[in-house]
């Protein structure tokens, strides 16, 4: 928060890019209470109107991400990488609602070794959060999903929604799953 206040000062040259690394180990040793609040982000973007933020999160719990992601962050790129925890559908949904104007890159990687299969972000909901992300975030040009279940019909929906604007759609083959009814039709 203090860094955001200093950078928001009009005496500073406006920022164009801010890269933030959030790691579970850092969160264990430091409180999230010093993270910038939405007012801090608003002040920073008033002086730096072209500011775009890149967040890389390693093994950060979804509850912690919900505390970090403030509506006024001009988030352009986000990269989740997990070895212990998994990102929730609620975090992906929040990102698609709050950052639809800026988000261009969304990378979701899970290296959790779980014999029961990959986590499914849709949580048995009718709307898959990744499909909603592709629908809401009209500037999305890169989507990479590794180690999470992505249903084949949702993969097709994502490709159709973004069309040729989606320059990179990268999904691990093992992440793609089919409904049993779909398999019978194939």
Coordinates of N, CA and C in Angstrom, one line a residue:
X1 N 0.8 -1.2 0.0 CA 0.0 0.0 0.0 C 0.9 1.2 0.0
X2 N 1.9 1.2 0.8 CA 2.9 2.4 0.9 C 3.5 2.6 -0.5
X3 N 4.0 1.5 -1.1 CA 4.6 1.7 -2.5 C 3.6 2.3 -3.4
X4 N 2.3 1.9 -3.4 CA 1.3 2.4 -4.3 C 1.1 3.9 -4.0
X5 N 1.1 4.3 -2.8 CA 1.0 5.7 -2.4 C 2.1 6.6 -2.9
X6 N 3.3 6.1 -2.8 CA 4.5 6.8 -3.3 C 4.5 6.9 -4.8
X7 N 4.2 5.8 -5.5 CA 4.1 5.8 -7.0 C 3.0 6.7 -7.5
X8 N 1.9 6.9 -6.7 CA 0.8 7.6 -7.2 C 1.1 9.2 -7.1
X9 N 2.1 9.5 -6.4 CA 2.5 11.0 -6.3 C 2.7 11.5 -7.7
X10 N 2.2 12.7 -7.9 CA 2.3 13.3 -9.3 C 3.7 13.7 -9.6
X11 N 4.6 13.7 -8.6 CA 6.0 14.1 -8.9 C 6.7 13.0 -9.6
X12 N 6.1 11.8 -9.7 CA 6.8 10.6 -10.3 C 6.4 10.5 -11.8
X13 N 7.3 9.9 -12.5 CA 7.0 9.6 -14.0 C 5.9 8.6 -14.0
X14 N 4.9 8.7 -14.8 CA 3.8 7.7 -14.9 C 4.3 6.3 -15.2
X15 N 3.8 5.3 -14.6 CA 4.2 3.9 -14.8 C 3.4 3.4 -16.0
X16 N 4.0 2.5 -16.8 CA 3.3 1.8 -17.8 C 3.1 0.3 -17.5
X17 N 4.0 -0.3 -16.8 CA 3.8 -1.7 -16.5 C 4.3 -1.9 -15.0
X18 N 3.5 -2.7 -14.3 CA 3.9 -3.1 -12.9 C 3.7 -4.6 -12.8
X19 N 4.8 -5.3 -12.5 CA 4.7 -6.8 -12.4 C 4.8 -7.1 -10.9
X20 N 3.9 -7.9 -10.5 CA 3.8 -8.3 -9.1 C 3.9 -9.8 -9.0
X21 N 4.7 -10.3 -8.1 CA 4.9 -11.7 -7.8 C 4.3 -11.9 -6.4
X22 N 3.3 -12.9 -6.3 CA 2.7 -13.2 -5.1 C 3.0 -14.7 -4.8
X23 N 3.6 -15.0 -3.7 CA 4.0 -16.4 -3.4 C 3.4 -16.8 -2.1
X24 N 3.0 -18.0 -2.0 CA 2.4 -18.5 -0.7 C 3.4 -18.4 0.5
X25 N 4.7 -18.6 0.2 CA 5.7 -18.4 1.3 C 5.7 -17.0 1.8
X26 N 5.7 -16.0 0.9 CA 5.6 -14.6 1.3 C 4.4 -14.3 2.1
X27 N 3.3 -14.8 1.7 CA 2.0 -14.6 2.5 C 2.1 -15.2 3.9
X28 N 2.8 -16.3 4.0 CA 2.9 -17.0 5.3 C 3.7 -16.1 6.3
X29 N 4.7 -15.4 5.7 CA 5.6 -14.6 6.6 C 5.2 -13.1 6.7
X30 N 4.3 -12.6 5.8 CA 3.9 -11.3 5.9 C 2.3 -11.2 5.8
X31 N 1.8 -10.3 6.4 CA 0.3 -10.2 6.4 C -0.1 -9.5 5.1
X32 N -1.3 -9.8 4.7 CA -1.9 -9.2 3.5 C -2.5 -7.8 3.8
X33 N -2.4 -7.4 5.1 CA -2.9 -6.1 5.5 C -2.2 -4.9 4.9
X34 N -1.0 -5.1 4.4 CA -0.2 -4.0 3.8 C -0.4 -4.0 2.3
X35 N -1.3 -4.8 1.7 CA -1.6 -4.8 0.3 C -2.4 -3.5 0.0
X36 N -2.2 -3.0 -1.2 CA -2.9 -1.8 -1.6 C -4.4 -2.1 -1.6
X37 N -5.2 -1.1 -1.1 CA -6.6 -1.1 -1.2 C -7.1 -0.6 -2.5
X38 N -8.3 -0.6 -2.8 CA -8.9 -0.1 -4.1 C -8.6 1.4 -4.2
X39 N -8.7 2.1 -3.1 CA -8.4 3.6 -3.2 C -6.9 3.8 -3.7
X40 N -6.0 3.0 -3.2 CA -4.6 3.1 -3.6 C -4.4 2.9 -5.1
X41 N -5.1 1.9 -5.6 CA -5.1 1.6 -7.0 C -5.7 2.7 -7.9
X42 N -6.8 3.3 -7.4 CA -7.4 4.4 -8.1 C -6.5 5.6 -8.2
X43 N -5.8 5.9 -7.0 CA -4.9 7.0 -7.0 C -3.7 6.8 -8.0
X44 N -3.2 5.5 -8.0 CA -2.1 5.2 -8.9 C -2.5 5.3 -10.3
X45 N -3.7 4.8 -10.7 CA -4.1 4.9 -12.1 C -4.5 6.3 -12.5
X46 N -4.8 7.2 -11.6 CA -5.0 8.6 -12.0 C -3.8 9.2 -12.5
X47 N -2.6 9.0 -11.9 CA -1.4 9.5 -12.4 C -0.8 8.7 -13.5
X48 N -1.1 7.4 -13.6 CA -0.5 6.5 -14.6 C -1.7 5.9 -15.4
X49 N -2.3 6.7 -16.2 CA -3.5 6.3 -16.9 C -3.2 5.1 -17.9
X50 N -2.0 4.9 -18.3 CA -1.7 3.8 -19.2 C -1.1 2.6 -18.5
X51 N -1.2 2.6 -17.2 CA -0.6 1.5 -16.4 C -1.3 0.2 -16.6
X52 N -0.6 -0.9 -16.8 CA -1.1 -2.2 -16.9 C -0.3 -3.1 -15.9
X53 N -1.0 -4.0 -15.3 CA -0.4 -4.8 -14.2 C -0.4 -6.3 -14.7
X54 N 0.7 -6.9 -14.3 CA 0.9 -8.4 -14.5 C 1.1 -9.0 -13.2
X55 N 0.3 -10.0 -12.9 CA 0.4 -10.7 -11.6 C 0.8 -12.2 -11.9
X56 N 1.8 -12.6 -11.1 CA 2.2 -14.0 -11.2 C 2.0 -14.6 -9.8
X57 N 1.1 -15.6 -9.6 CA 0.8 -16.1 -8.3 C 1.2 -17.6 -8.2
X58 N 2.1 -17.9 -7.2 CA 2.5 -19.2 -7.0 C 1.9 -19.8 -5.7
X59 N 1.1 -20.8 -5.9 CA 0.5 -21.5 -4.8 C -0.3 -20.6 -3.8
X60 N -0.9 -19.6 -4.3 CA -1.7 -18.7 -3.5 C -3.1 -19.2 -3.4
X61 N -3.6 -19.3 -2.1 CA -4.9 -19.8 -1.9 C -6.0 -18.9 -2.5
X62 N -7.1 -19.4 -2.9 CA -8.1 -18.6 -3.5 C -8.6 -17.5 -2.6
X63 N -8.7 -17.8 -1.3 CA -9.2 -16.7 -0.3 C -8.2 -15.6 -0.3
X64 N -6.9 -15.9 -0.4 CA -5.9 -14.8 -0.4 C -6.0 -14.0 -1.7
X65 N -6.2 -14.7 -2.8 CA -6.3 -14.0 -4.1 C -7.5 -13.1 -4.1
X66 N -8.6 -13.5 -3.5 CA -9.8 -12.7 -3.4 C -9.5 -11.4 -2.6
X67 N -8.6 -11.4 -1.7 CA -8.2 -10.3 -0.9 C -7.3 -9.4 -1.7
X68 N -6.5 -9.9 -2.6 CA -5.5 -9.2 -3.3 C -6.1 -8.5 -4.5
X69 N -7.0 -9.1 -5.2 CA -7.6 -8.6 -6.5 C -8.6 -7.5 -6.2
X70 N -8.2 -6.3 -6.3 CA -9.1 -5.1 -6.1 C -9.6 -4.7 -7.5
X71 N -10.9 -4.1 -7.5 CA -11.5 -3.8 -8.8 C -10.7 -2.8 -9.6
X72 N -10.0 -1.9 -9.0 CA -9.3 -0.8 -9.8 C -7.9 -1.2 -10.3
X73 N -7.5 -2.4 -10.1 CA -6.2 -2.9 -10.7 C -6.4 -3.0 -12.2
X74 N -5.6 -2.3 -13.0 CA -5.7 -2.4 -14.5 C -4.9 -3.7 -14.9
X75 N -5.5 -4.9 -14.5 CA -4.9 -6.2 -14.7 C -4.9 -6.6 -16.2
X76 N -3.8 -6.7 -16.8 CA -3.6 -7.1 -18.2 C -3.3 -8.6 -18.3
X77 N -2.4 -9.1 -17.4 CA -2.0 -10.5 -17.5 C -2.0 -11.1 -16.1
X78 N -2.4 -12.4 -16.0 CA -2.3 -13.1 -14.8 C -1.9 -14.5 -15.1
X79 N -1.0 -15.0 -14.2 CA -0.4 -16.3 -14.3 C -0.5 -17.0 -13.0
X80 N -1.3 -18.1 -12.9 CA -1.4 -18.9 -11.7 C -0.6 -20.1 -11.9
X81 N 0.2 -20.5 -10.9 CA 1.0 -21.7 -11.0 C 0.9 -22.3 -9.6
X82 N 0.4 -23.6 -9.6 CA 0.2 -24.2 -8.3 C 0.8 -25.6 -8.2
X83 N 1.4 -25.9 -7.1 CA 1.9 -27.2 -6.7 C 1.2 -27.8 -5.6
X84 N 0.6 -26.9 -4.8 CA -0.1 -27.3 -3.5 C -1.6 -27.0 -3.6
X85 N -1.9 -25.8 -3.9 CA -3.3 -25.3 -4.0 C -3.8 -25.2 -5.4
X86 N -5.1 -25.1 -5.5 CA -5.8 -25.0 -6.8 C -6.6 -23.7 -6.8
X87 N -6.6 -23.1 -8.0 CA -7.4 -21.9 -8.1 C -8.9 -22.3 -8.2
X88 N -9.7 -21.5 -7.6 CA -11.2 -21.8 -7.6 C -11.9 -21.1 -8.8
X89 N -13.0 -21.7 -9.1 CA -13.9 -21.1 -10.1 C -14.3 -19.7 -9.7
X90 N -14.5 -19.4 -8.4 CA -14.9 -18.1 -7.9 C -13.8 -17.0 -8.3
X91 N -12.5 -17.4 -8.2 CA -11.4 -16.5 -8.5 C -11.5 -16.2 -10.0
X92 N -11.6 -17.2 -10.8 CA -11.7 -17.0 -12.3 C -12.9 -16.1 -12.6
X93 N -14.0 -16.4 -12.0 CA -15.2 -15.6 -12.3 C -15.0 -14.1 -11.9
X94 N -14.4 -13.9 -10.7 CA -14.1 -12.5 -10.3 C -13.2 -11.8 -11.3
X95 N -12.2 -12.5 -11.7 CA -11.2 -11.9 -12.7 C -12.0 -11.5 -14.0
X96 N -12.9 -12.4 -14.4 CA -13.6 -12.1 -15.7 C -14.5 -10.9 -15.5
X97 N -15.1 -10.7 -14.3 CA -16.0 -9.6 -14.1 C -15.3 -8.3 -13.9
X98 N -14.2 -8.3 -13.1 CA -13.5 -7.1 -12.7 C -12.5 -6.6 -13.8
X99 N -11.9 -7.5 -14.6 CA -10.8 -7.0 -15.5 C -11.2 -7.3 -17.0
X100 N -12.4 -7.2 -17.3 CA -12.9 -7.5 -18.7 C -12.3 -6.5 -19.7
X101 N -12.0 -5.3 -19.2 CA -11.6 -4.2 -20.2 C -10.1 -4.3 -20.5
X102 N -9.3 -5.0 -19.6 CA -7.8 -5.0 -19.8 C -7.2 -6.3 -20.1
X103 N -7.8 -7.4 -19.5 CA -7.2 -8.7 -19.5 C -6.9 -9.2 -20.9
X104 N -5.6 -9.5 -21.2 CA -5.2 -10.1 -22.5 C -4.6 -11.5 -22.3
X105 N -4.0 -11.8 -21.2 CA -3.3 -13.1 -21.0 C -3.8 -13.7 -19.7
X106 N -4.2 -15.0 -19.8 CA -4.7 -15.8 -18.6 C -4.0 -17.1 -18.7
X107 N -3.1 -17.4 -17.7 CA -2.4 -18.7 -17.7 C -2.8 -19.4 -16.4
X108 N -3.2 -20.6 -16.5 CA -3.6 -21.4 -15.3 C -2.9 -22.8 -15.4
X109 N -2.0 -22.9 -14.4 CA -1.2 -24.2 -14.4 C -1.3 -24.8 -13.0
X110 N -1.5 -26.1 -13.0 CA -1.6 -26.9 -11.8 C -0.8 -28.2 -11.9
X111 N 0.2 -28.3 -11.0 CA 1.1 -29.4 -11.0 C 0.8 -30.3 -9.8
X112 N -0.4 -30.1 -9.2 CA -0.7 -30.9 -8.0 C -0.9 -32.4 -8.5
X113 N -0.2 -33.3 -7.8 CA -0.3 -34.7 -8.1 C -1.5 -35.3 -7.4
X114 N -2.5 -35.5 -8.1 CA -3.8 -36.1 -7.5 C -4.3 -37.2 -8.4
X115 N -4.3 -38.4 -7.8 CA -4.7 -39.5 -8.7 C -6.2 -39.5 -9.0
X116 N -7.0 -38.6 -8.4 CA -8.4 -38.6 -8.7 C -8.8 -37.8 -9.9
X117 N -7.8 -37.2 -10.5 CA -8.0 -36.4 -11.8 C -7.8 -34.9 -11.5
X118 N -7.9 -34.1 -12.6 CA -7.7 -32.7 -12.5 C -8.9 -32.0 -11.9
X119 N -8.6 -30.9 -11.2 CA -9.8 -30.1 -10.7 C -10.6 -29.5 -11.8
X120 N -11.9 -29.5 -11.5 CA -12.8 -28.9 -12.5 C -13.3 -27.6 -12.0
X121 N -13.0 -26.5 -12.7 CA -13.4 -25.1 -12.2 C -14.9 -24.9 -12.2
X122 N -15.6 -25.7 -13.1 CA -17.0 -25.4 -13.2 C -17.8 -25.8 -12.0
X123 N -17.2 -26.7 -11.1 CA -17.9 -27.1 -9.9 C -19.4 -27.5 -10.1
X124 N -19.6 -28.2 -11.2 CA -21.0 -28.6 -11.5 C -22.0 -27.5 -11.8
X125 N -21.4 -26.3 -12.1 CA -22.3 -25.2 -12.5 C -22.6 -25.3 -13.9
X126 N -23.7 -24.6 -14.4 CA -24.0 -24.6 -15.8 C -23.1 -23.8 -16.6
X127 N -22.5 -22.8 -16.1 CA -21.5 -22.0 -16.8 C -20.1 -22.2 -16.3
X128 N -19.2 -22.6 -17.3 CA -17.8 -22.8 -16.9 C -17.2 -21.4 -16.8
X129 N -16.4 -21.1 -15.7 CA -15.8 -19.8 -15.5 C -14.8 -19.4 -16.6
X130 N -14.2 -20.4 -17.3 CA -13.3 -20.1 -18.4 C -14.0 -19.7 -19.6
X131 N -15.2 -20.2 -19.8 CA -16.0 -19.8 -21.0 C -16.5 -18.4 -20.7
X132 N -16.9 -18.1 -19.4 CA -17.3 -16.7 -19.1 C -16.2 -15.7 -19.2
X133 N -15.0 -16.2 -18.9 CA -13.8 -15.3 -19.1 C -13.6 -15.0 -20.5
X134 N -13.7 -16.0 -21.4 CA -13.6 -15.8 -22.8 C -14.7 -14.9 -23.4
X135 N -15.8 -14.9 -22.8 CA -17.0 -14.1 -23.3 C -16.8 -12.7 -22.8
X136 N -16.5 -12.5 -21.5 CA -16.4 -11.1 -20.9 C -15.2 -10.4 -21.4
X137 N -14.0 -11.1 -21.4 CA -12.7 -10.4 -21.6 C -12.5 -10.4 -23.1
X138 N -13.0 -9.3 -23.8 CA -12.9 -9.2 -25.2 C -11.6 -9.0 -25.8
X139 N -10.6 -8.6 -24.9 CA -9.2 -8.4 -25.4 C -8.3 -9.6 -25.2
X140 N -8.9 -10.7 -24.7 CA -8.1 -11.9 -24.4 C -7.5 -12.5 -25.6
X141 N -6.1 -12.6 -25.6 CA -5.4 -13.1 -26.8 C -4.6 -14.3 -26.5
X142 N -4.5 -14.6 -25.2 CA -3.8 -15.8 -24.8 C -4.5 -16.5 -23.6
X143 N -4.8 -17.8 -23.8 CA -5.4 -18.6 -22.7 C -4.7 -19.9 -22.7
X144 N -4.0 -20.2 -21.5 CA -3.3 -21.5 -21.4 C -3.9 -22.2 -20.1
X145 N -4.2 -23.4 -20.3 CA -4.8 -24.2 -19.2 C -4.0 -25.6 -19.1
X146 N -3.4 -25.8 -18.0 CA -2.6 -27.1 -17.8 C -3.0 -27.6 -16.4
X147 N -3.5 -28.8 -16.4 CA -3.7 -29.5 -15.1 C -5.1 -29.2 -14.5
X148 N -6.0 -28.6 -15.2 CA -7.4 -28.4 -14.8 C -8.2 -29.1 -15.9
X149 N -9.4 -29.6 -15.5 CA -10.3 -30.2 -16.4 C -11.0 -29.1 -17.3
X150 N -10.9 -29.3 -18.6 CA -11.6 -28.4 -19.5 C -12.5 -29.3 -20.4
X151 N -13.8 -29.2 -20.3 CA -14.7 -30.0 -21.1 C -14.6 -29.6 -22.6
X152 N -14.6 -30.6 -23.4 CA -14.4 -30.4 -24.9 C -15.4 -29.4 -25.4
X153 N -16.7 -29.5 -25.0 CA -17.6 -28.5 -25.6 C -17.3 -27.1 -25.1
X154 N -16.7 -26.9 -23.9 CA -16.4 -25.6 -23.4 C -15.1 -25.1 -24.1
X155 N -14.2 -26.0 -24.5 CA -13.1 -25.6 -25.3 C -13.5 -25.0 -26.6
X156 N -14.5 -25.7 -27.2 CA -15.0 -25.2 -28.5 C -15.7 -23.9 -28.3
X157 N -16.4 -23.7 -27.2 CA -17.1 -22.5 -27.0 C -16.1 -21.3 -26.8
X158 N -15.0 -21.6 -26.1 CA -14.0 -20.5 -25.9 C -13.4 -20.1 -27.3
X159 N -13.1 -21.1 -28.1 CA -12.5 -20.8 -29.4 C -13.5 -20.0 -30.3
X160 N -14.7 -20.4 -30.2 CA -15.7 -19.6 -31.0 C -15.9 -18.2 -30.5
X161 N -16.0 -18.1 -29.2 CA -16.2 -16.7 -28.6 C -15.1 -15.7 -28.9
X162 N -13.9 -16.2 -28.9 CA -12.7 -15.3 -29.1 C -12.3 -15.3 -30.6
X163 N -12.6 -16.3 -31.3 CA -12.3 -16.4 -32.7 C -10.8 -16.1 -33.0
X164 N -10.5 -15.4 -34.0 CA -9.1 -15.2 -34.4 C -8.4 -14.2 -33.5
X165 N -9.2 -13.5 -32.6 CA -8.5 -12.6 -31.7 C -7.7 -13.4 -30.6
X166 N -8.1 -14.6 -30.4 CA -7.4 -15.5 -29.5 C -6.2 -16.1 -30.2
X167 N -5.0 -15.5 -30.0 CA -3.8 -15.9 -30.8 C -3.2 -17.2 -30.2
X168 N -3.4 -17.4 -28.9 CA -2.8 -18.6 -28.3 C -3.9 -19.3 -27.4
X169 N -4.2 -20.5 -27.8 CA -5.1 -21.3 -26.9 C -4.4 -22.6 -26.7
X170 N -3.8 -22.7 -25.5 CA -2.9 -23.8 -25.1 C -3.6 -24.7 -24.0
X171 N -3.9 -25.9 -24.3 CA -4.5 -26.8 -23.3 C -3.8 -28.1 -23.4
X172 N -3.4 -28.6 -22.2 CA -2.8 -30.0 -22.2 C -3.8 -31.0 -22.6
X173 N -3.4 -31.9 -23.4 CA -4.3 -33.0 -23.9 C -5.0 -33.7 -22.8
X174 N -4.3 -34.0 -21.7 CA -4.9 -34.7 -20.5 C -5.9 -33.8 -19.8
X175 N -5.9 -32.5 -20.0 CA -6.9 -31.7 -19.4 C -8.3 -31.7 -20.1
X176 N -8.3 -32.1 -21.3 CA -9.6 -32.1 -22.1 C -10.4 -33.4 -21.7
X177 N -11.6 -33.1 -21.4 CA -12.5 -34.2 -21.0 C -13.8 -34.2 -21.8
X178 N -14.5 -35.3 -21.9 CA -15.7 -35.4 -22.8 C -16.8 -35.9 -21.9
X179 N -18.0 -35.4 -22.2 CA -19.2 -36.0 -21.6 C -19.4 -37.4 -22.2
X180 N -19.9 -38.3 -21.4 CA -20.1 -39.7 -21.9 C -21.0 -39.7 -23.2
X181 N -22.0 -38.8 -23.2 CA -22.9 -38.7 -24.3 C -22.2 -38.2 -25.5
X182 N -21.2 -37.3 -25.3 CA -20.4 -36.8 -26.4 C -19.5 -37.8 -27.0
X183 N -19.0 -38.7 -26.1 CA -18.1 -39.8 -26.6 C -18.9 -40.7 -27.5
X184 N -20.1 -41.0 -27.2 CA -20.9 -41.9 -28.0 C -21.2 -41.3 -29.4
X185 N -21.3 -40.0 -29.4 CA -21.5 -39.3 -30.7 C -20.3 -39.2 -31.6
X186 N -19.1 -39.3 -31.0 CA -17.8 -39.0 -31.7 C -17.6 -40.2 -32.6

